[in-house]
XYZ file of C-alpha atoms in Angstrom:
404
model
C 12.996 24.111 5.288
C 9.870 22.266 5.821
C 10.021 20.701 2.392
C 13.733 19.751 2.991
C 12.697 18.041 6.250
C 9.893 16.191 4.624
C 12.392 14.816 1.971
C 14.222 12.975 4.635
C 10.911 12.103 6.337
C 9.966 9.816 3.465
C 9.553 7.027 5.953
C 6.674 8.863 7.481
C 4.953 9.112 4.188
C 5.065 5.663 2.891
C 5.222 3.508 5.925
C 1.791 4.799 7.063
C 0.049 3.424 3.919
C 0.157 7.007 2.689
C -3.203 7.520 4.480
C -4.695 8.539 1.233
C -6.206 5.600 -0.494
C -8.640 3.690 1.714
C -9.077 0.847 -0.839
C -5.613 -0.369 -0.478
C -6.090 -0.316 3.395
C -9.384 -2.097 3.449
C -8.336 -4.810 1.093
C -4.882 -5.724 2.377
C -5.509 -7.772 5.580
C -7.798 -10.878 5.383
C -11.312 -10.424 6.673
C -14.106 -13.116 7.428
C -13.771 -16.838 7.544
C -13.790 -18.623 4.227
C -13.356 -15.242 2.440
C -9.970 -14.645 4.246
C -8.662 -17.771 2.669
C -9.812 -16.765 -0.865
C -7.962 -13.410 -0.731
C -11.052 -11.499 0.330
C -13.441 -12.869 -2.290
C -17.233 -13.086 -1.131
C -19.523 -11.234 -3.481
C -20.961 -14.456 -4.955
C -21.490 -16.012 -1.493
C -18.158 -17.871 -1.324
C -18.265 -17.134 2.393
C -21.764 -16.976 3.746
C -20.840 -16.087 7.410
C -18.967 -12.964 6.052
C -21.711 -11.947 3.578
C -22.640 -8.976 5.561
C -19.217 -7.561 4.651
C -19.051 -8.659 1.001
C -22.668 -9.006 -0.201
C -25.556 -9.052 2.251
C -27.762 -10.839 -0.410
C -25.550 -13.913 0.272
C -26.785 -14.112 3.858
C -29.547 -16.355 2.575
C -26.936 -19.135 2.071
C -26.620 -19.435 5.883
C -28.853 -21.969 7.751
C -29.648 -21.235 11.317
C -27.823 -19.130 13.918
C -24.018 -18.875 14.237
C -21.114 -16.956 15.598
C -17.832 -16.488 13.697
C -14.471 -15.282 14.915
C -11.572 -14.721 12.576
C -8.077 -13.122 13.330
C -4.451 -13.002 12.675
C -2.456 -15.076 15.107
C 0.185 -12.537 14.071
C 1.420 -10.645 10.937
C 4.739 -9.173 10.335
C 5.487 -6.338 7.873
C 8.699 -5.252 6.458
C 9.322 -2.030 4.581
C 12.387 -1.106 2.414
C 12.993 2.006 0.533
C 16.183 2.110 -1.690
C 17.618 5.469 -2.460
C 15.118 7.230 -0.397
C 17.535 10.109 0.576
C 21.194 11.020 0.478
C 23.790 12.115 3.154
C 27.171 13.542 2.081
C 26.499 12.582 -1.419
C 25.892 8.896 -0.474
C 22.560 7.120 -1.129
C 20.478 6.218 1.980
C 18.247 3.096 2.182
C 15.330 3.233 4.760
C 14.101 0.029 6.572
C 11.409 -0.775 9.034
C 9.773 -3.870 10.376
C 7.318 -4.941 12.966
C 5.205 -7.711 14.458
C 1.336 -7.286 15.178
C -1.181 -9.288 16.997
C -4.836 -8.542 16.215
C -8.459 -9.785 15.697
C -9.856 -8.965 12.252
C -13.603 -9.826 12.450
C -16.330 -10.891 14.861
C -19.634 -11.925 13.031
C -22.976 -12.980 14.455
C -25.689 -14.364 12.290
C -29.329 -14.736 13.016
C -32.125 -16.509 11.121
C -35.429 -15.033 12.014
C -38.876 -14.179 10.403
C -37.939 -15.454 7.086
C -34.972 -13.076 6.943
C -31.263 -13.545 7.520
C -29.730 -10.890 9.735
C -26.028 -10.333 10.477
C -23.869 -8.008 12.540
C -20.047 -7.734 12.079
C -17.149 -5.821 13.634
C -13.922 -5.949 11.639
C -10.485 -4.475 11.413
C -9.629 -3.989 7.755
C -6.451 -2.056 8.505
C -4.052 -1.740 11.436
C -0.439 -0.558 11.869
C 1.590 0.473 14.912
C 5.305 1.062 14.473
C 8.031 2.956 16.343
C 11.690 2.880 15.285
C 14.877 4.684 14.765
C 17.278 4.853 11.881
C 20.960 6.098 12.286
C 23.275 7.033 9.357
C 26.797 8.261 9.056
C 28.848 9.488 6.217
C 32.554 9.638 5.711
C 32.180 13.056 4.243
C 30.406 16.180 5.729
C 28.719 18.555 3.216
C 27.808 20.090 5.583
C 26.362 17.188 7.623
C 27.764 13.724 8.119
C 25.298 12.240 10.546
C 21.524 11.708 10.163
C 18.976 10.314 12.821
C 15.416 9.620 12.060
C 12.871 8.633 14.889
C 9.464 7.629 13.569
C 6.211 6.517 15.224
C 3.203 5.665 13.106
C -0.304 4.452 14.346
C -3.086 3.812 11.739
C -6.233 1.746 12.309
C -9.649 1.377 10.683
C -12.532 -0.207 12.492
C -15.743 -0.986 10.657
C -19.179 -2.191 11.815
C -21.856 -3.766 9.444
C -25.483 -4.441 10.215
C -27.305 -6.286 7.303
C -30.306 -8.328 6.281
C -30.920 -10.650 3.292
C -34.227 -11.981 1.969
C -34.884 -14.946 -0.391
C -37.036 -13.788 -3.303
C -37.650 -17.187 -4.889
C -36.388 -18.931 -8.011
C -32.766 -18.519 -6.948
C -32.870 -14.677 -6.552
C -32.092 -12.912 -3.246
C -31.733 -9.342 -2.114
C -29.709 -7.821 0.772
C -28.679 -4.509 2.240
C -26.339 -3.381 4.989
C -25.375 -0.268 6.912
C -21.645 0.254 7.664
C -19.829 2.626 9.921
C -16.091 3.464 9.917
C -13.816 4.751 12.590
C -10.380 5.733 11.296
C -7.476 6.916 13.392
C -3.976 8.090 12.369
C -1.128 9.528 14.118
C 2.474 10.175 12.969
C 5.441 11.729 14.793
C 8.899 12.208 13.262
C 12.088 13.713 14.497
C 14.908 14.330 12.044
C 18.467 15.260 13.255
C 21.331 16.213 10.994
C 24.612 17.397 12.341
C 28.397 17.388 11.786
C 30.528 15.687 14.293
C 33.521 17.947 13.164
C 31.618 21.298 13.870
C 28.820 21.251 16.365
C 27.730 24.667 15.106
C 26.308 23.034 12.031
C 22.992 21.254 12.776
C 19.425 20.786 11.450
C 16.518 19.561 13.539
C 12.770 19.013 12.467
C 9.941 17.910 14.637
C 6.614 16.936 13.002
C 3.381 15.667 14.216
C 0.020 14.704 12.427
C -3.149 13.314 13.876
C -6.448 12.612 12.367
C -9.645 10.791 13.190
C -12.795 10.182 11.052
C -16.236 8.777 11.812
C -18.415 7.902 8.675
C -21.476 6.172 7.614
C -22.493 4.405 4.342
C -24.725 1.647 2.815
C -24.425 -1.500 0.667
C -26.952 -3.085 -1.720
C -26.556 -6.572 -3.084
C -28.131 -9.143 -5.479
C -27.471 -12.789 -5.688
C -28.692 -15.263 -8.393
C -28.264 -19.102 -7.859
C -28.299 -21.891 -10.240
C -27.315 -25.618 -9.461
C -23.574 -25.088 -10.130
C -23.243 -21.332 -10.516
C -23.811 -18.264 -8.421
C -23.514 -14.637 -9.515
C -23.434 -11.660 -7.192
C -23.665 -7.839 -7.734
C -23.002 -5.162 -5.115
C -23.308 -1.420 -4.870
C -21.656 0.469 -2.061
C -22.428 4.232 -1.503
C -19.831 6.904 -0.763
C -19.609 7.350 2.971
C -21.065 10.307 4.848
C -18.824 12.148 7.000
C -20.286 12.406 10.572
C -17.341 13.835 12.510
C -13.680 14.293 11.729
C -10.770 16.446 13.029
C -7.026 16.422 12.997
C -3.628 18.270 14.037
C -0.832 19.248 11.947
C 2.255 20.873 13.467
C 5.922 21.000 13.179
C 9.143 23.116 13.692
C 12.514 23.406 12.061
C 15.793 24.707 13.615
C 18.907 25.136 11.428
C 22.202 26.747 12.054
C 25.649 26.965 10.437
C 29.095 28.309 10.967
C 28.681 31.205 8.592
C 24.872 31.807 8.909
C 22.431 33.051 11.522
C 20.338 30.264 13.402
C 16.807 30.202 12.182
C 13.752 28.745 13.781
C 10.332 28.254 11.953
C 7.114 26.539 13.102
C 3.766 25.792 11.831
C 0.617 24.646 13.783
C -3.007 23.797 12.828
C -5.103 22.260 15.689
C -8.462 22.013 14.073
C -7.825 20.410 10.683
C -10.933 19.256 8.794
C -9.944 15.617 7.992
C -12.134 12.971 6.274
C -11.377 9.441 5.082
C -13.760 9.348 2.105
C -14.980 6.347 0.340
C -15.717 6.539 -3.417
C -18.655 4.637 -4.678
C -17.948 1.001 -5.309
C -19.412 -1.466 -7.683
C -18.556 -5.164 -7.304
C -19.241 -8.443 -9.309
C -18.606 -11.974 -8.195
C -18.816 -15.488 -9.506
C -18.622 -18.942 -7.933
C -18.725 -21.972 -10.112
C -18.687 -25.779 -9.058
C -16.278 -27.353 -11.512
C -17.020 -30.805 -9.996
C -18.228 -32.477 -6.779
C -15.217 -31.354 -4.928
C -13.710 -28.348 -6.623
C -15.135 -24.868 -6.803
C -13.667 -21.720 -8.567
C -14.549 -18.214 -7.601
C -13.579 -14.710 -8.635
C -14.388 -11.074 -7.630
C -14.027 -7.763 -9.336
C -14.419 -4.413 -7.521
C -14.282 -1.064 -9.114
C -13.551 1.864 -6.732
C -14.699 5.303 -7.556
C -12.336 8.286 -6.916
C -12.214 9.740 -3.349
C -13.904 13.102 -2.949
C -10.973 14.388 -1.002
C -7.811 13.163 0.750
C -7.470 12.652 4.460
C -5.998 16.070 5.055
C -7.117 19.133 2.854
C -3.537 19.516 1.535
C -3.263 15.729 0.538
C -4.310 14.485 -2.776
C -7.469 12.297 -3.294
C -7.253 8.683 -4.357
C -7.927 7.974 -7.957
C -10.470 5.428 -9.288
C -9.095 1.950 -9.175
C -10.007 -1.653 -9.089
C -9.254 -4.985 -7.241
C -9.434 -8.388 -8.836
C -9.357 -11.599 -6.699
C -9.760 -15.291 -7.486
C -9.604 -18.574 -5.562
C -10.226 -22.335 -5.444
C -11.925 -24.296 -2.778
C -11.261 -28.144 -2.704
C -13.373 -30.390 -0.486
C -10.999 -33.108 0.737
C -13.882 -34.850 2.557
C -16.993 -33.892 4.471
C -14.992 -32.375 7.311
C -11.989 -30.905 5.730
C -11.663 -28.185 2.900
C -8.628 -26.570 1.463
C -8.362 -23.049 -0.072
C -6.049 -20.996 -2.288
C -6.516 -17.305 -3.231
C -4.863 -14.491 -5.150
C -5.694 -10.775 -5.587
C -4.201 -7.934 -7.473
C -4.499 -4.148 -7.160
C -2.794 -1.792 -9.681
C -0.795 1.298 -8.981
C -2.509 4.661 -9.467
C -1.059 7.406 -11.543
C -0.886 9.978 -8.780
C 0.686 7.468 -6.338
C -2.149 7.235 -3.860
C -2.208 3.468 -4.372
C 0.679 1.043 -4.787
C 0.722 -1.952 -6.999
C -0.132 -4.898 -4.819
C -0.463 -8.659 -4.911
C -1.930 -10.890 -2.223
C -1.634 -14.639 -1.893
C -3.594 -16.826 0.659
C -3.652 -20.528 1.349
C -5.367 -22.537 4.266
C -7.802 -25.105 5.298
C -11.080 -25.452 7.359
C -11.763 -28.479 9.574
C -14.994 -29.404 11.212
C -14.994 -30.401 14.838
C -18.287 -31.092 16.353
C -20.389 -27.930 16.012
C -17.488 -25.743 14.854
C -15.720 -25.027 11.570
C -12.122 -24.041 12.300
C -9.727 -22.420 9.886
C -6.052 -21.860 9.637
C -3.978 -20.347 6.887
C -1.231 -17.930 5.754
C -1.344 -14.779 3.733
C 1.375 -12.819 1.919
C 1.133 -9.362 0.504
C 3.582 -7.343 -1.422
C 3.391 -3.695 -2.813
C 5.911 -1.641 -4.416
C 6.251 1.937 -5.870
C 8.754 4.210 -7.497
C 10.302 6.942 -5.541
C 11.898 10.044 -6.796
C 15.452 8.697 -6.787
C 14.648 5.006 -6.003
C 11.994 2.434 -5.171
C 10.155 1.061 -2.166
C 8.793 -2.201 -1.235
C 6.282 -3.303 1.474
C 5.779 -6.957 2.619
C 3.103 -8.502 4.893
C 3.192 -12.087 6.059
C 0.775 -13.485 8.578
C -0.986 -16.548 9.999
C -4.786 -16.618 9.995
C -7.031 -18.388 12.494
C -10.868 -18.555 12.718
C -13.792 -20.466 14.009
C -17.504 -20.519 13.244
C -19.795 -21.970 16.017
C -23.300 -23.351 15.386
C -25.671 -21.770 17.829
C -28.715 -24.060 17.151
C -28.040 -26.684 19.798
């Protein structure tokens, strides 16, 4: 009965980003200032104020002390699953949409004692959705009505503390410590019944909750020439500091010619962990001319050691490729264009995803102010259909020079 319920609870599985592959989550929403406008490219120092997130060795490209704020003025998501289930022999499409408002990063940079220090707080992933779906079929075999009520909350908060040092002759070295706090909750109620015979009904209630605290480290190298920069990063798997979860549900079913049945399950101390596999990243930034720069990043993510819940599958090894262009209109105005791609994994823990970004930065006094848009699309094949997830948002940000 539980498996039958989860079949109709497909929305709970895919809407919540599957809660299995942290790479998809961490790379979807834009982060940092310039990096956000370049589809989260920053290993080769494309975005010095965001270097503690992407490559701490690129912190040496900053001059003086500064504070940076970046966020999404809003972003909207829309989810569609075609042929996700059936009712009375008829195919059912599931839909969900929502509007979110949130900051994505706060970054402080300090130039002291010949070192470049930086501290950052960021929100790589956030989703809060509550909705209801109602379906009715002309035939009843045995049910002709289906109601699905869904509530999903998923968020990832990350903190970085890093330092970079200029080694001379264009070389620099950096390291950072990062900490993650991940929380996830999902509640779903599925009701099936027949309007012609109230004795036929099916009811499922399910609830999952998880939180995870973890710690890891990143090491980076940067080499600079007159028109070219190359960056290399190595990020360790994260160490699980504390994690716990809840998994419970109940099923009630009855029919005209059958005995009513009630089953339930409950585990209140689930050992959860949002694990990060080791990551290797390579970046390039090349000045094509006096006004145009091209950059690209490639990240390889090692497989997860385990899924979020013990019963869930771990994410497979994967990669993320991104590229972008930066065009200096004049000394006070710059335009950006970015693109990123993530492939789908064989076990379904990651969906094929494309990301597009565009925007500009404008200098006003001692501030650099950015505005842009981003669009992300992911898709996957379901058992009897397909699903699509779209994000669209407006980005804003500002970097303030603190050396008055």
